[in-house]
XYZ file of C-alpha atoms in Angstrom:
307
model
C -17.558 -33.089 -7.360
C -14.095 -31.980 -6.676
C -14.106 -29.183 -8.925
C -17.580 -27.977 -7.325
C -16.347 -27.888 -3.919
C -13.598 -25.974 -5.171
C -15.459 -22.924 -7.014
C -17.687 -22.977 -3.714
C -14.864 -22.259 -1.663
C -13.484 -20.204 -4.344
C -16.616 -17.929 -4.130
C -16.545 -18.004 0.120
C -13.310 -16.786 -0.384
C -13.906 -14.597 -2.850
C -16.292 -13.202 -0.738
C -14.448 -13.163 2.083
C -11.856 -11.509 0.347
C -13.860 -8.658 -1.402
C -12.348 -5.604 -2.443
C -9.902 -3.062 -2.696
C -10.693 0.392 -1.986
C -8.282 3.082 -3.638
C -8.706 6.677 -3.202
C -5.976 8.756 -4.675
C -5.916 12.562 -4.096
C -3.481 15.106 -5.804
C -3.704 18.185 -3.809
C -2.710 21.422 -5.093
C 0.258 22.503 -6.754
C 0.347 25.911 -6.488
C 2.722 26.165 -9.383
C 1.775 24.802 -12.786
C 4.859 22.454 -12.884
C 3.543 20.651 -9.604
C 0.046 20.833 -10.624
C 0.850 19.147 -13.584
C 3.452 16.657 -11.937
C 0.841 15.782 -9.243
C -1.974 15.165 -11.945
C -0.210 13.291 -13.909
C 0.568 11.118 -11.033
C -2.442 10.565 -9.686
C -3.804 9.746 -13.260
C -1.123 6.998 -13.982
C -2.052 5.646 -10.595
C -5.827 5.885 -11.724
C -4.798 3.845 -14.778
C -3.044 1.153 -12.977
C -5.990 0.345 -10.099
C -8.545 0.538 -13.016
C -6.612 -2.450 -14.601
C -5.766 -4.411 -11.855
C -9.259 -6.415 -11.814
C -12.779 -6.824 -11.345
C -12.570 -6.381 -7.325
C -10.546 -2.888 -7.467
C -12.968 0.594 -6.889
C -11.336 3.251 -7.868
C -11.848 7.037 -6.799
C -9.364 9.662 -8.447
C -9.514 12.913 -7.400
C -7.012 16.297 -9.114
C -7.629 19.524 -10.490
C -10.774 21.541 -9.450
C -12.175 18.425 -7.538
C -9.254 17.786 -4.997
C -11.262 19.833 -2.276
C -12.066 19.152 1.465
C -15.185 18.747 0.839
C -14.922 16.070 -2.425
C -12.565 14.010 -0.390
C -15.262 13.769 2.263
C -17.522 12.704 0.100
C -15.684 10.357 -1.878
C -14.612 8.297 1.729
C -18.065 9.227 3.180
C -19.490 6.457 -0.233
C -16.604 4.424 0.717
C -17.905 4.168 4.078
C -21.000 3.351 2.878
C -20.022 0.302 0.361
C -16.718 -1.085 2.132
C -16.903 -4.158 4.374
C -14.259 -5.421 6.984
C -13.013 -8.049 4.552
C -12.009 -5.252 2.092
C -9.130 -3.322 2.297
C -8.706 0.187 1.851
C -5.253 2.674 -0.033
C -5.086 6.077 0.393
C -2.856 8.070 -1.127
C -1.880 11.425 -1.064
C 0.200 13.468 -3.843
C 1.307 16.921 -3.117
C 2.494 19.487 -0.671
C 2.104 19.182 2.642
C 2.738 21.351 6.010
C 3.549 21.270 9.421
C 3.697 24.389 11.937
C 5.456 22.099 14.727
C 1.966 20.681 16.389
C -0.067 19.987 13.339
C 0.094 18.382 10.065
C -1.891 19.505 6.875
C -3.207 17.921 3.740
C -2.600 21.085 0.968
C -6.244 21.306 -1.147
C -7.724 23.375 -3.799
C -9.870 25.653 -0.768
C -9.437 24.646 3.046
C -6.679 22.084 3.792
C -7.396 18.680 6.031
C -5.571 18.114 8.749
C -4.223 14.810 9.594
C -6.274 14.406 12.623
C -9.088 14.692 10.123
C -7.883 12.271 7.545
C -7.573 9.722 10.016
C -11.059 10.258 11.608
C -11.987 9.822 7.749
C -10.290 6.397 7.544
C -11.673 5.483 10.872
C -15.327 5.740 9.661
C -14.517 3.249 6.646
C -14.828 -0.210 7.995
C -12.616 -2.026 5.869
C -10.498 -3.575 8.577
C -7.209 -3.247 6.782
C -6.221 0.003 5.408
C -3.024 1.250 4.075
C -2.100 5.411 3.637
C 0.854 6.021 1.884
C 1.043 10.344 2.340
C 3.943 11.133 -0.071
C 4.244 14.885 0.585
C 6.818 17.114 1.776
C 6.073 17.318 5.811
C 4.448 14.049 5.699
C 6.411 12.633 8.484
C 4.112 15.080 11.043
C 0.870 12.877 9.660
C 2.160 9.651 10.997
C 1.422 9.916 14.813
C -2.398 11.204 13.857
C -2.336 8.616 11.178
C -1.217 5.278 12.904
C -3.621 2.926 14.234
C -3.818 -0.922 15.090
C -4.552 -2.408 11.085
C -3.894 0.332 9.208
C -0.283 1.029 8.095
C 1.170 4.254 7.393
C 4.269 5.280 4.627
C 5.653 9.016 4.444
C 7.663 10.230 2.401
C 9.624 12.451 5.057
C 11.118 11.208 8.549
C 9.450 13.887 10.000
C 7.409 17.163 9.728
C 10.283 19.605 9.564
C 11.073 18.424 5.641
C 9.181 20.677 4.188
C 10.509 20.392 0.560
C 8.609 19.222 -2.236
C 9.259 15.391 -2.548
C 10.197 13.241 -5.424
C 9.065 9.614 -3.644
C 5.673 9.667 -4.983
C 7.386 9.991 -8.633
C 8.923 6.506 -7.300
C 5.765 5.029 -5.519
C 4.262 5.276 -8.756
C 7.009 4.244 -11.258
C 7.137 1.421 -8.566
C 3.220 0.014 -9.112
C 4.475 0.038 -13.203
C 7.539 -1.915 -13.280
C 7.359 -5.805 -12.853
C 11.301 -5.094 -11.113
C 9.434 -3.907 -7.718
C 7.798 -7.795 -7.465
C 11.131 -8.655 -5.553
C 10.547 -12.197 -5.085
C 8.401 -12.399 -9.025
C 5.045 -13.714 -7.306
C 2.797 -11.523 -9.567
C 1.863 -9.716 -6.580
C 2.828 -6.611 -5.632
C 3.117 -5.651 -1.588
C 3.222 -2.431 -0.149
C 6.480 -3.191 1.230
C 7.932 -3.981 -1.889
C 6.697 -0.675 -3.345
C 7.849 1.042 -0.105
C 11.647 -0.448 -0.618
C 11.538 0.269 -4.331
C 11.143 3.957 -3.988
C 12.758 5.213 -1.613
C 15.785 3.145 -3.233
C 15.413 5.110 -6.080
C 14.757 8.490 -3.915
C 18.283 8.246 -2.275
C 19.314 7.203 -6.162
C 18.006 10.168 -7.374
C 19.820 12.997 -4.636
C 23.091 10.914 -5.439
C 22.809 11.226 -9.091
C 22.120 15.082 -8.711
C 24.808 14.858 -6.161
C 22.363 16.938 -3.547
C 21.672 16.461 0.421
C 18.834 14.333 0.694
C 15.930 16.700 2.032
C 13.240 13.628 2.003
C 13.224 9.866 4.147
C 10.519 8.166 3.519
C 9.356 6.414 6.825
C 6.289 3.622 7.505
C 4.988 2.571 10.727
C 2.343 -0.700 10.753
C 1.811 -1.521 14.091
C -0.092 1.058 15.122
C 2.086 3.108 17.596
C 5.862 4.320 18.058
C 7.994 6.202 16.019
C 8.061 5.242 12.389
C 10.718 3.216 10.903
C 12.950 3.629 7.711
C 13.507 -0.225 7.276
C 11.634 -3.830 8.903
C 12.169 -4.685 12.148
C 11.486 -5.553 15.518
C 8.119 -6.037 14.353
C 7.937 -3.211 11.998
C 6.707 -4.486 8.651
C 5.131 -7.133 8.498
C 1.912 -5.468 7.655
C 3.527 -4.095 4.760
C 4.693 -7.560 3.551
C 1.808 -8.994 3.806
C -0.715 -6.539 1.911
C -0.912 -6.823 -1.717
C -1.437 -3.430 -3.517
C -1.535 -5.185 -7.238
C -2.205 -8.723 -9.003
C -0.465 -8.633 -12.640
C 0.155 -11.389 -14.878
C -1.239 -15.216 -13.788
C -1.765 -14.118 -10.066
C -4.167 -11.327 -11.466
C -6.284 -13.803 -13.591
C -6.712 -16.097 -11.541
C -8.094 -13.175 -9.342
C -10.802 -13.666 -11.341
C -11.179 -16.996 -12.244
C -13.924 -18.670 -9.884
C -12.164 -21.902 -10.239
C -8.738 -20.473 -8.591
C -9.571 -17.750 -6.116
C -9.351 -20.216 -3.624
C -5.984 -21.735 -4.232
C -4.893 -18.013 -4.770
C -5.872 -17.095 -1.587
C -4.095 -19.894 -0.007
C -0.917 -19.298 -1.323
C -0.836 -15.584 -0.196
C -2.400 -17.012 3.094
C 1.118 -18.926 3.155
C 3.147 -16.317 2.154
C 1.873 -14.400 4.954
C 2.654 -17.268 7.253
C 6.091 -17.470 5.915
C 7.155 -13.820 6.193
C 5.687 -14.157 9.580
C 7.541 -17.499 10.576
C 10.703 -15.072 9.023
C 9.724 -12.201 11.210
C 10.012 -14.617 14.337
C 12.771 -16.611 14.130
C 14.493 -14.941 16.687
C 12.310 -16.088 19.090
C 11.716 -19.239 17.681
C 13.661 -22.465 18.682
C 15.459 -23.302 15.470
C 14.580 -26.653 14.663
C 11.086 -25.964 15.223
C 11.837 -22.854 12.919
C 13.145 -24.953 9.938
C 9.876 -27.495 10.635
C 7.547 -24.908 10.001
C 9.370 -23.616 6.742
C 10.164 -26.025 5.623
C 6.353 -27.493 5.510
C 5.095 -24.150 4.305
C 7.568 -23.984 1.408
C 6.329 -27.301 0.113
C 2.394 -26.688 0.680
C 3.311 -23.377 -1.452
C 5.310 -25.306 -3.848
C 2.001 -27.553 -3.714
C -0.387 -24.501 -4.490
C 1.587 -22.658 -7.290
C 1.827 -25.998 -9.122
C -2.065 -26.497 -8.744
C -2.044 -22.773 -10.098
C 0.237 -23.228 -13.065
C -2.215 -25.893 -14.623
């Protein structure tokens, strides 16, 4: 009886739950090295969502097919199939530019404009939505981009670096290595992607003992400047939206029987980074109460997992 009640809530909640949306674009080179470098990008990225489990659709667009018009397309059926329980990452590989008013998405043909690429995530109704723009002027995206539930990364501070970029190298490198899962839940967040490469952005203009011409910036609130790290209530978004499930987290994505206690314990570690995210504010005893209940309910859950 037990376990029955359990895969019915497992299948509410998975459900609930849904899908994950990801639409990755590589835009055009204009030089065969970055037409290569961007493909091959977008194709590892490709390879990764495919494997990351039954509930990922995945929409890869590069070459001759990274147009205005395909990219409509492809979110115009995303539109169509998405829910408001699913979530939806788009990401953009390539150049970018910015003439001091407006930013642009560089395509094979006419380029988008960020105004546009936001009025193409608004129409998708998955209600939260992550757009991680890693090309050079992406900081001028940002303020088109940013809207309540949806967070934004760029891989420049602002619009005025205008040099090709090396983050999304790192964005990527950082969905393939298990070292990005910070605190080794199986489940990879956008802000631990986020923190993983642009550490090994500023790594890489040391090494080659350069100026850094790149920041990479997020904002995921909605509104304001963007951010370089967490803070006054910058980030929590990004902590609590997991891009990839690998290992036992991503099986038991798919096992009827454990979707449910999976979601709970990412419902608590949501209500933990939270909790951590308003401490300040908090009185402390009431602080330690909370955390310390929702360290042993997760301690509870994982165990429950493990068996």
């Amino acid at each position: 009886m037990k376990r029955a009640i359990l895969i019915a809530l497992a299948l509410l909640t998975a459900h609930a739950r849904a899908a994950t949306y990801y639409v990755t674009v590589a835009g055009l080179g204009g030089e065969p090295d970055y037409e290569q470098r961007f493909t091959a990008s977008a194709k590892d990225l490709d390879k990764v969502f495919k494997s990351s489990g039954t509930t990922a659709h995945v929409y890869t667009l590069f070459g001759a097919q990274a147009t205005a018009a395909q990219l409509r397309s492809t979110m115009a059926t995303v539109a169509q199939q998405a829910t408001a329980s699913d979530d939806l990452v788009l990401i953009l590989i390539g150049h970018g530019s910015f003439d001091g008013t407006e930013y642009k998405f560089n395509l094979v043909g006419p380029d988008l404009s960020a105004a546009e690429l936001a009025t193409l995530c608004d129409r998708v109704p998955a209600k939260r939505q992550l757009v991680v723009d890693t090309t050079s002027s992406s900081g001028g995206a940002v303020a088109a981009l940013e809207r309540q539930n949806r967070a934004v990364i760029a891989a420049t501070k602002s619009g005025t670096e205008k040099n090709a970029t090396v983050f999304a190298r790192y964005w990527v490198e950082a969905l393939q290595d298990p070292s990005a899962d910070t605190d080794k839940n199986e489940s990879l967040t956008a802000m631990e992607a986020y923190v993983y490469a642009s550490k090994k952005t500023a790594a890489f203009y040391d090494s080659q003992k350069r100026l850094a011409t790149e920041h990479a910036v997020f904002d995921d609130i909605g509104h304001g400047e963007p951010v370089r790290e967490a803070g006054n209530g910058q980030g929590q978004q990004l902590s609590n939206f997991t891009i990839l499930r690998f290992g036992a987290a991503q099986k038991a994505a798919s096992d009827p029987a454990k979707v449910a206690l999976l979601a709970r314990k990412e419902d608590l570690e949501q209500k933990i980074d939270a909790l951590k995210y308003g401490k300040a504010a908090m009185d402390p005893s009431q602080y330690r109460q909370q955390l310390t209940a929702s360290l042993l309910e997760l301690a509870k859950v994982q165990a429950e997992l493990d068996q």
